[in-house]
PDB file of C-alpha atoms in Angstrom:
ATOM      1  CA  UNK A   1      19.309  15.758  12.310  1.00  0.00           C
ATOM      2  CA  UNK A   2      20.013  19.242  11.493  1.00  0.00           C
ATOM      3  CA  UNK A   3      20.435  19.928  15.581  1.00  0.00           C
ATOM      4  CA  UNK A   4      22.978  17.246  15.712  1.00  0.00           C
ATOM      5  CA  UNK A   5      24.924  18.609  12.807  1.00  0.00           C
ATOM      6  CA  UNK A   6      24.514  21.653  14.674  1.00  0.00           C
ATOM      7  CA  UNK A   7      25.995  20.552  17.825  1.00  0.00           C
ATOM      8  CA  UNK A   8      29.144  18.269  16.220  1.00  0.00           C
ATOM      9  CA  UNK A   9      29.878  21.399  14.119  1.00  0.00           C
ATOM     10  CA  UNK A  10      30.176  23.255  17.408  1.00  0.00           C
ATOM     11  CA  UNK A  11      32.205  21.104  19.122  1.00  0.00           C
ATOM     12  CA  UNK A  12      34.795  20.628  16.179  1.00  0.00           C
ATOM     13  CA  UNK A  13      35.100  24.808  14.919  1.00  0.00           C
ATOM     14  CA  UNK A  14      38.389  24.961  16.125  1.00  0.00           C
ATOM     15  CA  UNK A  15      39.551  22.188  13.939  1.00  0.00           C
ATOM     16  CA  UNK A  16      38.653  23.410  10.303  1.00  0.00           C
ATOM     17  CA  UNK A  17      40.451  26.143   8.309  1.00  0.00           C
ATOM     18  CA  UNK A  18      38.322  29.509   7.090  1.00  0.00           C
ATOM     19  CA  UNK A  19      37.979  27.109   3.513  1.00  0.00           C
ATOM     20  CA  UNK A  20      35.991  24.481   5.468  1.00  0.00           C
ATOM     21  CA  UNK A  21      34.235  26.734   8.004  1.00  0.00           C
ATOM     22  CA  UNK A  22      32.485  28.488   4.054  1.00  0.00           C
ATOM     23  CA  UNK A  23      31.536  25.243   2.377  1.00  0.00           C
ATOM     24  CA  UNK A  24      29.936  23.325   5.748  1.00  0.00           C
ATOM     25  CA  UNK A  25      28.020  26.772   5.990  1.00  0.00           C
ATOM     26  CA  UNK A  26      27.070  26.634   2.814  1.00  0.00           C
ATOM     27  CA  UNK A  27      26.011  23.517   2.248  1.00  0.00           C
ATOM     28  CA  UNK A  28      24.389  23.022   5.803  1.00  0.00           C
ATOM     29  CA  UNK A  29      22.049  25.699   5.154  1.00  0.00           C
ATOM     30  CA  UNK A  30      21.023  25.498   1.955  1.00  0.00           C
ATOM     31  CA  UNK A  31      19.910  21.898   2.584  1.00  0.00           C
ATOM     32  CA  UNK A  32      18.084  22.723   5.320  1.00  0.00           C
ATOM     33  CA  UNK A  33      16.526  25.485   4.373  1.00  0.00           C
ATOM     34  CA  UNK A  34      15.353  24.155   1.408  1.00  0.00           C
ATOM     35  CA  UNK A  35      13.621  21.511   3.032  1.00  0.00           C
ATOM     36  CA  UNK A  36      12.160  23.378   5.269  1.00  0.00           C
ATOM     37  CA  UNK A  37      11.199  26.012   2.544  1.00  0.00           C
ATOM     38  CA  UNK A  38       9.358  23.458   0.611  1.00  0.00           C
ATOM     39  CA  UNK A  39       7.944  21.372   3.526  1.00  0.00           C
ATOM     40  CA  UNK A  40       6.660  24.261   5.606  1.00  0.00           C
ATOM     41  CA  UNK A  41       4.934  25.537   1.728  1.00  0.00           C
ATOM     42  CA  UNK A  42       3.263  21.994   1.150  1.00  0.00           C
ATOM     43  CA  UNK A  43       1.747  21.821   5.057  1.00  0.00           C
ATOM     44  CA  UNK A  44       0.427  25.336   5.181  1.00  0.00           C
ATOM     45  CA  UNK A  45      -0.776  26.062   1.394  1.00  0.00           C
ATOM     46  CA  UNK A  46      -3.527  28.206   2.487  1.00  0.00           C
ATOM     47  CA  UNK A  47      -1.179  31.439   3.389  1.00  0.00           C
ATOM     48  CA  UNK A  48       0.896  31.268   0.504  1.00  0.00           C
ATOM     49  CA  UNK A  49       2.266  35.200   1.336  1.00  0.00           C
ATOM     50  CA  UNK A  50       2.964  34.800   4.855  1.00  0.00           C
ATOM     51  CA  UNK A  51       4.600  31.317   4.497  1.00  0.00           C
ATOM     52  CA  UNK A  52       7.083  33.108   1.869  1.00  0.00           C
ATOM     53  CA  UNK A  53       7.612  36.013   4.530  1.00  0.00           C
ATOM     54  CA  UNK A  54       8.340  33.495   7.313  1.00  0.00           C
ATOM     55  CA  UNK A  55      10.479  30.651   5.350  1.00  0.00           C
ATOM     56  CA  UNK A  56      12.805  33.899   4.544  1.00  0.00           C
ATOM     57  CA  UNK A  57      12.809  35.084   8.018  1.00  0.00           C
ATOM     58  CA  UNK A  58      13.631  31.066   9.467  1.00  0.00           C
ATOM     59  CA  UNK A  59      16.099  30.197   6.439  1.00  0.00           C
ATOM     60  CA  UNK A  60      17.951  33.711   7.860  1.00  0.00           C
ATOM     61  CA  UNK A  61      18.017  33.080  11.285  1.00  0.00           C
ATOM     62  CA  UNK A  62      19.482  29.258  10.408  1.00  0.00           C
ATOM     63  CA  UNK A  63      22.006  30.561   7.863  1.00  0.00           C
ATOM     64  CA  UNK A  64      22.958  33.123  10.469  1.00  0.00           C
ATOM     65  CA  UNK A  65      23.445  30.719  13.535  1.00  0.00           C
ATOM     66  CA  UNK A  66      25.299  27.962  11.270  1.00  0.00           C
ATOM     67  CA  UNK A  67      27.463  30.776   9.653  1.00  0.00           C
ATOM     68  CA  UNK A  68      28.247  32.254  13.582  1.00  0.00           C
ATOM     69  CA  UNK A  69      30.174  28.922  14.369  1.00  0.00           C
ATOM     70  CA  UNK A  70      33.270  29.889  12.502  1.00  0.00           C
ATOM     71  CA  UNK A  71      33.733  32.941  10.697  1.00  0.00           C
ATOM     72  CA  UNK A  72      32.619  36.486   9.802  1.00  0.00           C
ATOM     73  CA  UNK A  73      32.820  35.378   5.785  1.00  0.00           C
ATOM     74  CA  UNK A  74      30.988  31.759   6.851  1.00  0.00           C
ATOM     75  CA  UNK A  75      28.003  33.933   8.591  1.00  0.00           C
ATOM     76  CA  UNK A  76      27.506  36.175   5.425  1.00  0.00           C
ATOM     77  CA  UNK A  77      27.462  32.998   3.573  1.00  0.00           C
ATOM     78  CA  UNK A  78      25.510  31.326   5.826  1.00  0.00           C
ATOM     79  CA  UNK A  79      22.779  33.975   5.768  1.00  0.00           C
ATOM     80  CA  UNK A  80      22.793  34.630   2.125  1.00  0.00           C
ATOM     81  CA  UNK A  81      22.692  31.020   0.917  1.00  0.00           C
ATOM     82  CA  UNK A  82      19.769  30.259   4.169  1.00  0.00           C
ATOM     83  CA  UNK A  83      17.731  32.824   2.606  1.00  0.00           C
ATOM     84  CA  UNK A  84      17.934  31.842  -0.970  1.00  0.00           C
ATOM     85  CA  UNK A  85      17.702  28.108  -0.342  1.00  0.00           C
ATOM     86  CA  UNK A  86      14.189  28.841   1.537  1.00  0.00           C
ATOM     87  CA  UNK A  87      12.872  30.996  -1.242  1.00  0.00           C
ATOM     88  CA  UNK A  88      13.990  27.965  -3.261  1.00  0.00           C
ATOM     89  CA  UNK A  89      12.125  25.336  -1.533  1.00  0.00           C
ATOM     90  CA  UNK A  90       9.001  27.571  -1.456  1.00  0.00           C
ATOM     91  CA  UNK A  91       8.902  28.144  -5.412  1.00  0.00           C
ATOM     92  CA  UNK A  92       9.617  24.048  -5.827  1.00  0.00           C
ATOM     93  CA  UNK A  93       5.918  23.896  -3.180  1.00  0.00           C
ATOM     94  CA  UNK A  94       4.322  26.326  -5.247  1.00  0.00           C
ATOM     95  CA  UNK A  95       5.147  24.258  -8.324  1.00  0.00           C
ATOM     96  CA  UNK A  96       3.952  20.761  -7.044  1.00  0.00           C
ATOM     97  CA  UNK A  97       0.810  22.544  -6.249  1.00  0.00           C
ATOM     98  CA  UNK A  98       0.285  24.404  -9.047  1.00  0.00           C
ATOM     99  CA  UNK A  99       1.877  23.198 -12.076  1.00  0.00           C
ATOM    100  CA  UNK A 100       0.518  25.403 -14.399  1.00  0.00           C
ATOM    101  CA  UNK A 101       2.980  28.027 -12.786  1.00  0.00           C
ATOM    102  CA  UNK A 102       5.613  26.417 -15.271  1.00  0.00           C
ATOM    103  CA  UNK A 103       2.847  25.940 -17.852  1.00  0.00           C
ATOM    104  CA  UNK A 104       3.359  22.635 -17.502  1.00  0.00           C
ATOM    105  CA  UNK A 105       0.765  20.101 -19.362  1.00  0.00           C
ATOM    106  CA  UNK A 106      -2.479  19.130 -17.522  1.00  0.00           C
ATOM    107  CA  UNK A 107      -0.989  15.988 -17.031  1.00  0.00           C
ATOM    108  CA  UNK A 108       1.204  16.878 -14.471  1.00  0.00           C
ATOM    109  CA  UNK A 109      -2.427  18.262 -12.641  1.00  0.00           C
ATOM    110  CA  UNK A 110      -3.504  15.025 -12.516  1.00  0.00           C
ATOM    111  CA  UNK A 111      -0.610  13.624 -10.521  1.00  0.00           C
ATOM    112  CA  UNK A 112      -0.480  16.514  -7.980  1.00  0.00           C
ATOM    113  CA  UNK A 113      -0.536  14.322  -4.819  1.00  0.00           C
ATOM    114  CA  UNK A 114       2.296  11.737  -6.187  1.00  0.00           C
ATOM    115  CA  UNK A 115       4.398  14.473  -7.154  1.00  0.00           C
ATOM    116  CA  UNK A 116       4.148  16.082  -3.694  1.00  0.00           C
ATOM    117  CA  UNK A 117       5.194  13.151  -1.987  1.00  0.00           C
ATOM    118  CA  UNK A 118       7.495  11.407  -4.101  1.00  0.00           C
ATOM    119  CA  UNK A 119       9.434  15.521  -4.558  1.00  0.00           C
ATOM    120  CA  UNK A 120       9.359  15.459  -0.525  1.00  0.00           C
ATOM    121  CA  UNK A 121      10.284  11.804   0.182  1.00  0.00           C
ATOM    122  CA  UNK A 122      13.256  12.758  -1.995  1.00  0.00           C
ATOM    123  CA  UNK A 123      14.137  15.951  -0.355  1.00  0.00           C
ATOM    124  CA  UNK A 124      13.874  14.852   2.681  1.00  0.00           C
ATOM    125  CA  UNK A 125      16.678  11.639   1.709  1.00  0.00           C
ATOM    126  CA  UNK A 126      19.252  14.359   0.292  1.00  0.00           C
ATOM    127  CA  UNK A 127      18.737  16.129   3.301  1.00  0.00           C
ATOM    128  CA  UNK A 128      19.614  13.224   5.108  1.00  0.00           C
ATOM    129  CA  UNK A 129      22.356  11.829   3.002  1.00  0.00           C
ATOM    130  CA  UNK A 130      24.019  15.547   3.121  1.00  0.00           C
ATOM    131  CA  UNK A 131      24.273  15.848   6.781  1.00  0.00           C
ATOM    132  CA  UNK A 132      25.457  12.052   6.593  1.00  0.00           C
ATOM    133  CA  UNK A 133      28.295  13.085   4.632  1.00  0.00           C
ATOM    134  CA  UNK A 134      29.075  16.380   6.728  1.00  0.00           C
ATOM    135  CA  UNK A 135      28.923  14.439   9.871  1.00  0.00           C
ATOM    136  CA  UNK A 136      31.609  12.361   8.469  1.00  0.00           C
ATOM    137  CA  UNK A 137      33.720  15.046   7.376  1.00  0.00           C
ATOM    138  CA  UNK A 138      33.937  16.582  10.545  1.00  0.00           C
ATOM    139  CA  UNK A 139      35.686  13.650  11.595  1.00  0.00           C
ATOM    140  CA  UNK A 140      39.426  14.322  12.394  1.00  0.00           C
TER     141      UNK A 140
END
């Protein structure tokens, strides 16, 4: 989905003012970053350090190629708010894990594997309903 948004984006830069080019860079990569922040967090638990290292590195990279489609402002943007969203979507995995991060009551221990997938089942629907509602917009 996020390839498609990718490619539509692409094809329809030359359309959109330097207003539109910011928030479609923002908002495509903090969504996707995020989700991949937190899903890439909840598959590899085991290397919590190096999956914080490489969400960074992939949220960067994604904020920087979204934010190259229009503008110099929409690629700083782009990068900052790819970076930030992944860091985001890591801390949210290290909290369904662990939720005695938060000091949150043993309660929420118990329920560790329903709060996992019901917080990634969700997630992954904004994720889904955002790029719906980009792809629209980049309708003429």
């Amino acid at each position: 989905m996020g390839y498609l948004v990718f490619v539509k984006g692409r094809k329809s830069r030359k359309l959109f003012s330097d207003r539109f080019a910011i928030i479609s860079s923002t908002l495509y990569s903090t969504s996707l970053c995020f989700t991949i922040g937190l899903h890439l967090f909840l598959l590899l638990q085991d290397k919590s350090s190096a999956i914080i290292i490489s969400t960074v590195i992939i949220g960067a990279i994604i904020g920087t190629c979204i934010g190259a489609l229009e503008t110099f402002k929409s690629l700083l943007i782009g990068y900052f708010h790819g970076m930030t969203a992944a860091l985001m979507g890591t801390m949210l995995g290290a909290i369904l894990v662990d939720p005695s991060l938060c000091r949150l009551p043993s309660l929420y221990s118990l329920q560790i594997e329903q709060n996992i997938i019901g917080m990634s089942v969700f997630i992954t629907l904004l994720t889904t309903v955002t790029f719906g509602l980009l792809l629209a917009s980049f309708r003429v």
